[in-house]
Amino acid sequence: MTDTSTLAKVLIRVEPADWHSVVSETLWATPVGPSTYRLENSPFYAKGFSYFDVVLAEFDAAEGFPVAQRVLQASGRSTYALWVVAGVESNGEFAKYWQPIEDLGCTFEGVRSQLLSVDVPASTDVAEAFRLMQLGEDAGGRYFQEQNYAHAAAV
């Protein structure tokens, strides 16, 4: 991550009835214009957003943050939530199933090493990344969910 002194936090409202019960999350973002921000990390819970998307976000005094309204320019990246039941450190098989995904160019951010936000770059074969994540799920101990499929949506 770059120097956060030039970044802002953008809030994304999340559907609390989903699997996580979270109502919002904040992401680091670079201001690129009036009420316009480029996301600098991947969401864990919010659907429809990915790393490097440019979003319209109006400041909401009640929230204390700019609140993302919509994607103005899709980065073409896709995002997946990956749940590792025993955690990355305790799951001896994690590296075996993650390495081929990483070799495709994918990266992840982690929350307590159990919930990962997987970034699939626009140049990556998203179908192959999906297939490899499915192999890991089929082996047990990890589950994944598509949060944002945007490979076809890059502007």
Coordinates of C-alpha atoms in Angstrom, one line a residue:
M1 CA 0.0 0.0 0.0
T2 CA 1.2 3.5 -0.7
D3 CA 1.5 6.4 1.7
T4 CA -2.0 6.7 3.2
S5 CA -1.6 10.5 3.8
T6 CA -2.7 11.1 0.2
L7 CA -5.6 8.7 0.4
A8 CA -9.2 9.0 1.6
K9 CA -11.6 6.4 3.1
V10 CA -14.7 5.7 1.0
L11 CA -17.6 3.9 2.6
I12 CA -19.6 1.3 0.8
R13 CA -23.0 0.3 2.2
V14 CA -23.4 -3.5 2.3
E15 CA -26.5 -5.7 2.5
P16 CA -26.6 -6.8 6.1
A17 CA -28.9 -9.7 5.3
D18 CA -26.1 -11.4 3.4
W19 CA -23.8 -14.0 5.0
H20 CA -21.7 -11.6 7.1
S21 CA -24.3 -9.2 8.8
V22 CA -22.0 -6.3 8.0
V23 CA -23.8 -3.0 7.1
S24 CA -20.8 -1.1 5.6
E25 CA -17.1 -1.2 4.9
T26 CA -14.5 1.4 4.1
L27 CA -11.9 1.2 1.4
W28 CA -8.8 3.3 0.8
A29 CA -9.2 5.5 -2.3
T30 CA -7.3 8.1 -4.2
P31 CA -9.3 11.3 -4.9
V32 CA -9.3 11.8 -8.7
G33 CA -11.9 14.6 -9.1
P34 CA -14.9 16.1 -7.4
S35 CA -16.7 13.3 -5.6
T36 CA -14.7 10.8 -7.7
Y37 CA -12.3 8.3 -6.2
R38 CA -10.1 5.3 -7.4
L39 CA -10.4 2.4 -5.0
E40 CA -7.0 1.3 -3.7
N41 CA -7.9 -2.0 -2.2
S42 CA -10.4 -4.8 -2.7
P43 CA -13.6 -5.1 -0.7
F44 CA -14.4 -8.0 1.5
Y45 CA -18.1 -7.7 1.8
A46 CA -19.3 -5.2 -0.8
K47 CA -20.6 -6.6 -4.1
G48 CA -20.2 -4.8 -7.4
F49 CA -16.8 -3.1 -6.6
S50 CA -13.2 -4.0 -7.4
Y51 CA -9.6 -2.8 -6.9
F52 CA -8.9 0.3 -9.1
D53 CA -12.6 1.0 -10.0
V54 CA -13.3 4.7 -10.2
V55 CA -16.4 5.5 -8.1
L56 CA -18.8 8.4 -7.6
A57 CA -18.8 9.0 -3.8
E58 CA -20.7 11.9 -2.2
F59 CA -19.7 13.0 1.3
D60 CA -22.3 12.0 3.9
A61 CA -22.0 14.0 7.1
A62 CA -23.9 11.4 9.1
E63 CA -21.4 8.6 8.0
G64 CA -18.4 10.9 8.2
F65 CA -17.1 9.6 4.8
P66 CA -17.8 9.9 1.2
V67 CA -20.3 7.1 0.4
A68 CA -19.9 5.2 -2.9
Q69 CA -22.9 5.6 -5.1
R70 CA -21.8 3.7 -8.2
V71 CA -18.9 2.7 -10.4
L72 CA -18.0 5.3 -13.0
Q73 CA -15.2 3.4 -14.6
A74 CA -14.7 -0.3 -14.1
S75 CA -11.1 -1.5 -13.8
G76 CA -12.0 -4.8 -15.5
R77 CA -10.8 -6.6 -12.3
S78 CA -13.0 -9.2 -10.6
T79 CA -13.3 -9.8 -6.8
Y80 CA -13.9 -13.0 -4.9
A81 CA -14.4 -13.6 -1.2
L82 CA -12.6 -16.7 0.0
W83 CA -13.2 -18.1 3.4
V84 CA -10.5 -20.4 4.8
V85 CA -12.1 -22.3 7.7
A86 CA -9.0 -22.9 9.8
G87 CA -7.2 -19.8 8.7
V88 CA -4.4 -19.5 6.2
E89 CA -1.7 -20.2 8.8
S90 CA -3.4 -23.3 10.2
N91 CA -4.6 -24.8 6.9
G92 CA -1.7 -26.9 5.6
E93 CA -3.3 -27.3 2.2
F94 CA -3.9 -23.6 1.6
A95 CA -0.6 -22.9 -0.1
K96 CA -1.1 -25.9 -2.4
Y97 CA -4.3 -24.6 -3.7
W98 CA -3.4 -20.9 -3.6
Q99 CA -0.1 -21.1 -5.5
P100 CA -1.6 -21.8 -8.9
I101 CA -4.1 -18.9 -8.4
E102 CA -1.2 -16.6 -7.5
D103 CA 0.8 -17.8 -10.5
L104 CA -2.1 -16.4 -12.6
G105 CA -1.4 -12.9 -11.1
C106 CA -4.1 -12.9 -8.4
T107 CA -3.5 -11.5 -5.0
F108 CA -5.4 -11.4 -1.7
E109 CA -5.9 -9.3 1.4
G110 CA -6.9 -11.0 4.6
V111 CA -9.0 -10.4 7.7
R112 CA -7.7 -12.5 10.6
S113 CA -6.4 -14.9 7.9
Q114 CA -9.7 -16.5 7.4
L115 CA -11.6 -14.1 5.2
L116 CA -9.7 -13.2 2.1
S117 CA -10.5 -10.7 -0.6
V118 CA -9.1 -12.1 -3.9
D119 CA -8.2 -9.6 -6.7
V120 CA -8.3 -11.1 -10.2
P121 CA -6.5 -8.6 -12.5
A122 CA -8.2 -7.7 -15.9
S123 CA -5.3 -9.5 -17.7
T124 CA -5.9 -12.8 -15.9
D125 CA -8.0 -15.6 -17.2
V126 CA -10.9 -15.3 -14.8
A127 CA -12.4 -18.6 -15.8
E128 CA -9.2 -20.4 -14.9
A129 CA -8.9 -18.5 -11.6
F130 CA -12.6 -19.5 -10.9
R131 CA -11.8 -23.1 -11.7
L132 CA -8.8 -23.2 -9.4
M133 CA -10.8 -21.6 -6.5
Q134 CA -13.4 -24.3 -7.1
L135 CA -10.8 -27.0 -6.9
G136 CA -9.8 -25.7 -3.5
E137 CA -13.4 -25.6 -2.3
D138 CA -14.0 -29.1 -3.6
A139 CA -11.0 -30.2 -1.5
G140 CA -12.7 -28.9 1.6
G141 CA -11.8 -26.3 4.3
R142 CA -12.4 -23.3 2.1
Y143 CA -15.3 -21.6 0.3
F144 CA -15.5 -18.8 -2.2
Q145 CA -18.1 -16.4 -3.5
E146 CA -18.0 -14.1 -6.5
Q147 CA -18.4 -10.5 -5.2
N148 CA -17.8 -8.7 -8.5
Y149 CA -17.3 -10.1 -12.0
A150 CA -16.1 -7.3 -14.1
H151 CA -13.8 -8.8 -16.7
A152 CA -16.3 -8.0 -19.4
A153 CA -17.2 -4.6 -18.0
A154 CA -14.0 -2.6 -18.4
V155 CA -14.5 0.7 -20.0

